[in-house]
Amino acid sequence: MAATDVDIFSNEEKRNLSLGGHVGFDSLPDQLVSKSVTQGFCFNILCVGETGIGKSTLMNTLFNTMFENEEASHYQNGVYLRPRTYDLQESNVHLKLTIVDTVGFGDQINKEDSYKPIVDYIDTQFENYLQEELKIKRSLFNYHDTRIHICLYFIAPTGHSLKSLDLVTMKKLDSKVNIIPIIAKADTISKSELHKFKIKIMSELVSNGVQIYQFPTDDEAVTEINASMNAHLPFAVVGSVEEVKVGNKTVRARQYPWGVVQVENESHCDFVKLREMLIRVNMEDLREQTHARHYELYRRCKLEEMGFKDTDPDSQPFSLQETYEAKRKEFLGDLQRKEEEMRQMFVNKVKETEAELKEKERELHDKFEQLKRMHQEEKRKVEEKRRDLEEEMNAFNRRKVAAETLSLSQPLKKDKDKKN
Amino acid sequence: VCVCEREREREEKQYVGFATLPNQVHRKSVKKGFDFTLMVAGESGMGKSTLVNSLFLTDLYKDRKLLNAEERINQTVEIIKHTVDIEEKGVKLKLTIVDTPGFGDAVNNNECWKPITDYIDQQFEQYFRDESGLNRKNIQDNRVHCCLYFIPPFGHGLRPVDVEFMKALHEKVNVVPLIAKADCLTPNEIKKLKDRIREEIERFGIKVYQFPECDSDEDEEFKQLDKELKECTPFAVIGSNTVVEARGQRVRGRLYPWGIVEVENQSHCDFVKLRNMLIRSHMHDLKDVTCDVHYENYRAQCIQEMTSKLAQDNRMESPIPILPLPTPDVETEKLIKMKDEELKRMQEMLNKMQQQMHEKDQ
């Protein structure tokens, strides 16, 4: 009954009603905002770039803090990711910021596997979230979301084009994370060179099918600014935490013998643009894109891998529950079967060994018997011989006695003869 | 007056005249001309071509084609030679620049320096053959006299590929490491990086080109300059293909919104030091070290290998190897025979004459 009722309702046209007075649900966004402020926000940045290219300095400059950081060495055997989480606060807004560094990127002589640790890390964060989502007892509202919301890819300012490693890495990452390419240490490129460099980079990205993050232009409040920013990609940035006095102000800058490069001067570099786009305008959109696009893609691929489908051969929607149950039963069945097999194998083995042992025992027994018989035989023989020997000895003794008595009586006889 | 004249006469008699030798050498060398082969190596985009253009104030790379990132994924290293004849104040220089495009640009750079070491060895081998040949009048010296290695300024010091490359080459050629694109480093950062690189060079046992020690009788100013030069290595360089207007003059430089970098300004970079060292004072020393040290090492090694091979074959006992000499053609052989006979005849005649003189004296 319920199903048909719903059908009727959805076929009706939706009607717009006008209100007779102020109801008050226009405060819904405010309620949402106040709830999220209480909850606190969470943002995860992945910085990919060669050692020494300025990742840590840029983070310090962006967030106006000194995150603790030791200089990385160039001699790592491979690439590994180093996540660090910080709690920041501005006005009454709490931000749980995680910055993930790629240590050792670009230093090895053979860089064919350099992208793997990065892809693995991103996938692991997705996997962790998926696991939490699939739990029976979930606490998603409490869950510390470690999925990467933005990947800042640091391009070396060679002035020619992307490096081969950059191309290969970005292609592997573009379907998993929002990428914003930036030109690092841009104070070594002059204006005309920069213009050519940016065009070359963008054309290489396009011709190789690399999808970078586009600032959204569907929200009218930010369409204009986002559209114009999209045209300035990749951003040429300069980072600095040192302050230099320029005129009567103290600004963050880099002091050279030939001039002072001011980080927040828009005619010097695109730092301000990056900060606007990344933090002040599109941070929330980045989080949304990560969840709605990249994470969903990962989830779908993963579940398909596990054998789940959305529709069965008859095009009826599968319930995840059912599929899950079926899979579970199958799995348990498998497990039981395996257990049986192993048990059987164990029993067989025991029997075998028992039989072997018995055989051996029998052999030993036979041998023992044989030896015993031999021993008896020998003993008998020895007995016989002993008896023979005894007899001989006796015989000999008798003869000896006989001979002695004879010899005794003989000399008498002789004497007798002599006397005669 | 008489005393002065006698003084002068005595001086003239004492004056032999070999003090003019340097002038003679100078004249002859100007007439003969010089040659120099310079190799540049380093990743793409380090400013090698720009620096070479700045050093020799000419444009060697007019029509070169740069590869895309995609094409470079599996790129192999090529060796490209550019030879130019340049002249300055009557002195002619045949300059050969050996380029190594593709070095360090692929994703897998295992042994990417092999084509380069092979090239250097080939030049040594060629020279070895020519030197051992019969006609040595016009030997061409294509040996590499100096290799400028460009270290990226974006890191914290030497990277594994830098160390491996320099170690593969330091016993074959004079390696001069440079910090490229130094306009991305503040003076403090440059100092830190130089210290770090110097320490790493020592730690890994890399034998870079050492400036020869000053003679003890040079004047103080020269010694001071020499000391400054040595403490400044590795040189942090900046190059430029463009001329800009700075402080009322037209100079080679780079124009930025925040200032102008002048290539030849010593407080901006070490370009001038490099140029002076490479061209104005140590060019010949680089050639000498190549000939006397690197080439001799190669030659000795070659000979040793040959003798050990021969010893294995048990063919020869003498330590002097029989080189695979080109068989002289019949004409030359006849000529040699003729000349030999002539020499013998002349020797006999000389002996006869000596005897006659001897008899006559008596």
mmCIF file of N, CA and C in Angstrom, chain A residues 158 160 190 192-193 196, chain B residues 46-64 66 181 183 238-244 250-256 261-264 271:
data_model
loop_
_atom_site.group_PDB
_atom_site.id
_atom_site.type_symbol
_atom_site.label_atom_id
_atom_site.label_comp_id
_atom_site.label_asym_id
_atom_site.label_seq_id
_atom_site.Cartn_x
_atom_site.Cartn_y
_atom_site.Cartn_z
ATOM 1 N N THR A 158 62.349 25.478 -14.036
ATOM 2 C CA THR A 158 63.393 25.390 -15.049
ATOM 3 C C THR A 158 63.149 26.367 -16.184
ATOM 4 N N HIS A 160 61.573 25.727 -18.860
ATOM 5 C CA HIS A 160 61.325 25.065 -20.148
ATOM 6 C C HIS A 160 59.953 24.397 -20.179
ATOM 7 N N SER A 190 61.723 35.367 -14.917
ATOM 8 C CA SER A 190 61.271 36.726 -15.235
ATOM 9 C C SER A 190 59.859 36.665 -15.799
ATOM 10 N N SER A 192 58.350 37.550 -18.608
ATOM 11 C CA SER A 192 58.084 37.009 -19.949
ATOM 12 C C SER A 192 58.320 35.507 -19.971
ATOM 13 N N GLU A 193 59.374 35.061 -19.281
ATOM 14 C CA GLU A 193 59.648 33.633 -19.245
ATOM 15 C C GLU A 193 58.515 32.900 -18.541
ATOM 16 N N LYS A 196 55.464 32.268 -20.780
ATOM 17 C CA LYS A 196 55.697 31.146 -21.698
ATOM 18 C C LYS A 196 55.679 29.817 -20.952
ATOM 19 N N MET B 46 68.751 24.201 -16.576
ATOM 20 C CA MET B 46 69.664 24.783 -15.582
ATOM 21 C C MET B 46 70.343 26.039 -16.094
ATOM 22 N N GLY B 47 70.089 26.389 -17.335
ATOM 23 C CA GLY B 47 70.693 27.606 -17.861
ATOM 24 C C GLY B 47 72.071 27.398 -18.467
ATOM 25 N N LYS B 48 72.353 26.178 -18.955
ATOM 26 C CA LYS B 48 73.688 25.908 -19.504
ATOM 27 C C LYS B 48 73.923 26.716 -20.767
ATOM 28 N N SER B 49 72.955 26.649 -21.687
ATOM 29 C CA SER B 49 73.142 27.335 -22.957
ATOM 30 C C SER B 49 73.239 28.835 -22.749
ATOM 31 N N THR B 50 72.396 29.343 -21.859
ATOM 32 C CA THR B 50 72.436 30.776 -21.593
ATOM 33 C C THR B 50 73.797 31.177 -21.041
ATOM 34 N N LEU B 51 74.349 30.337 -20.156
ATOM 35 C CA LEU B 51 75.633 30.689 -19.575
ATOM 36 C C LEU B 51 76.736 30.672 -20.623
ATOM 37 N N VAL B 52 76.719 29.669 -21.499
ATOM 38 C CA VAL B 52 77.750 29.594 -22.542
ATOM 39 C C VAL B 52 77.673 30.829 -23.436
ATOM 40 N N ASN B 53 76.438 31.210 -23.788
ATOM 41 C CA ASN B 53 76.281 32.427 -24.587
ATOM 42 C C ASN B 53 76.831 33.648 -23.861
ATOM 43 N N SER B 54 76.584 33.710 -22.559
ATOM 44 C CA SER B 54 77.067 34.869 -21.800
ATOM 45 C C SER B 54 78.584 34.867 -21.699
ATOM 46 N N LEU B 55 79.160 33.654 -21.540
ATOM 47 C CA LEU B 55 80.614 33.576 -21.376
ATOM 48 C C LEU B 55 81.330 34.039 -22.643
ATOM 49 N N PHE B 56 80.845 33.581 -23.777
ATOM 50 C CA PHE B 56 81.566 33.871 -25.011
ATOM 51 C C PHE B 56 80.901 34.946 -25.847
ATOM 52 N N LEU B 57 79.905 35.587 -25.246
ATOM 53 C CA LEU B 57 79.263 36.746 -25.867
ATOM 54 C C LEU B 57 78.874 36.469 -27.308
ATOM 55 N N THR B 58 78.267 35.317 -27.484
ATOM 56 C CA THR B 58 77.803 34.984 -28.818
ATOM 57 C C THR B 58 76.591 34.072 -28.650
ATOM 58 N N ASP B 59 75.897 33.759 -29.748
ATOM 59 C CA ASP B 59 74.699 32.936 -29.623
ATOM 60 C C ASP B 59 74.900 31.611 -30.354
ATOM 61 N N LEU B 60 75.231 30.582 -29.587
ATOM 62 C CA LEU B 60 75.531 29.297 -30.210
ATOM 63 C C LEU B 60 74.302 28.454 -30.468
ATOM 64 N N TYR B 61 73.185 28.819 -29.860
ATOM 65 C CA TYR B 61 72.051 27.884 -29.845
ATOM 66 C C TYR B 61 70.857 28.430 -30.574
ATOM 67 N N LYS B 62 71.094 29.037 -31.721
ATOM 68 C CA LYS B 62 69.985 29.720 -32.378
ATOM 69 C C LYS B 62 68.770 28.839 -32.657
ATOM 70 N N ASP B 63 69.013 27.672 -33.263
ATOM 71 C CA ASP B 63 67.826 26.918 -33.693
ATOM 72 C C ASP B 63 67.672 25.602 -32.963
ATOM 73 N N ARG B 64 67.825 25.601 -31.681
ATOM 74 C CA ARG B 64 67.701 24.289 -31.056
ATOM 75 C C ARG B 64 66.256 23.993 -30.683
ATOM 76 N N LEU B 66 63.714 22.026 -28.092
ATOM 77 C CA LEU B 66 63.636 21.420 -26.760
ATOM 78 C C LEU B 66 62.551 20.356 -26.737
ATOM 79 N N LYS B 181 71.561 29.045 -11.885
ATOM 80 C CA LYS B 181 70.405 29.894 -11.590
ATOM 81 C C LYS B 181 70.485 30.480 -10.181
ATOM 82 N N ASP B 183 70.115 33.185 -9.035
ATOM 83 C CA ASP B 183 69.279 34.312 -8.635
ATOM 84 C C ASP B 183 68.055 33.871 -7.856
ATOM 85 N N ILE B 238 74.872 33.127 -12.857
ATOM 86 C CA ILE B 238 73.630 33.541 -13.519
ATOM 87 C C ILE B 238 74.010 33.911 -14.931
ATOM 88 N N GLY B 239 73.194 33.511 -15.892
ATOM 89 C CA GLY B 239 73.499 33.877 -17.271
ATOM 90 C C GLY B 239 72.356 34.653 -17.871
ATOM 91 N N SER B 240 72.597 35.311 -18.974
ATOM 92 C CA SER B 240 71.506 36.025 -19.617
ATOM 93 C C SER B 240 71.763 36.196 -21.090
ATOM 94 N N ASN B 241 70.681 36.036 -21.861
ATOM 95 C CA ASN B 241 70.753 36.241 -23.300
ATOM 96 C C ASN B 241 70.328 37.636 -23.694
ATOM 97 N N THR B 242 69.887 38.425 -22.707
ATOM 98 C CA THR B 242 69.311 39.734 -23.038
ATOM 99 C C THR B 242 70.099 40.854 -22.399
ATOM 100 N N VAL B 243 70.009 41.984 -23.059
ATOM 101 C CA VAL B 243 70.680 43.183 -22.551
ATOM 102 C C VAL B 243 69.621 44.105 -21.975
ATOM 103 N N VAL B 244 69.866 44.600 -20.762
ATOM 104 C CA VAL B 244 68.901 45.503 -20.130
ATOM 105 C C VAL B 244 69.615 46.781 -19.718
ATOM 106 N N ARG B 250 73.992 49.872 -20.449
ATOM 107 C CA ARG B 250 73.374 48.683 -21.011
ATOM 108 C C ARG B 250 74.242 47.488 -20.625
ATOM 109 N N VAL B 251 73.632 46.568 -19.901
ATOM 110 C CA VAL B 251 74.402 45.399 -19.435
ATOM 111 C C VAL B 251 73.595 44.133 -19.694
ATOM 112 N N ARG B 252 74.311 43.015 -19.661
ATOM 113 C CA ARG B 252 73.614 41.728 -19.732
ATOM 114 C C ARG B 252 72.953 41.496 -18.384
ATOM 115 N N GLY B 253 71.652 41.190 -18.425
ATOM 116 C CA GLY B 253 71.010 41.003 -17.129
ATOM 117 C C GLY B 253 69.631 40.421 -17.261
ATOM 118 N N ARG B 254 68.971 40.271 -16.111
ATOM 119 C CA ARG B 254 67.613 39.748 -16.078
ATOM 120 C C ARG B 254 66.733 40.777 -15.396
ATOM 121 N N LEU B 255 65.614 41.068 -16.047
ATOM 122 C CA LEU B 255 64.727 42.102 -15.544
ATOM 123 C C LEU B 255 63.595 41.485 -14.737
ATOM 124 N N TYR B 256 63.480 41.868 -13.469
ATOM 125 C CA TYR B 256 62.404 41.389 -12.606
ATOM 126 C C TYR B 256 61.590 42.577 -12.134
ATOM 127 N N VAL B 261 68.907 41.974 -12.177
ATOM 128 C CA VAL B 261 70.092 41.195 -11.853
ATOM 129 C C VAL B 261 71.115 41.440 -12.951
ATOM 130 N N GLU B 262 72.301 41.901 -12.553
ATOM 131 C CA GLU B 262 73.346 42.123 -13.547
ATOM 132 C C GLU B 262 74.314 40.953 -13.517
ATOM 133 N N VAL B 263 74.484 40.342 -14.692
ATOM 134 C CA VAL B 263 75.321 39.154 -14.766
ATOM 135 C C VAL B 263 76.759 39.465 -14.372
ATOM 136 N N GLU B 264 77.231 40.661 -14.775
ATOM 137 C CA GLU B 264 78.638 40.955 -14.516
ATOM 138 C C GLU B 264 78.881 41.730 -13.244
ATOM 139 N N PHE B 271 79.689 35.161 -11.806
ATOM 140 C CA PHE B 271 79.920 34.987 -13.239
ATOM 141 C C PHE B 271 81.290 35.510 -13.646
#
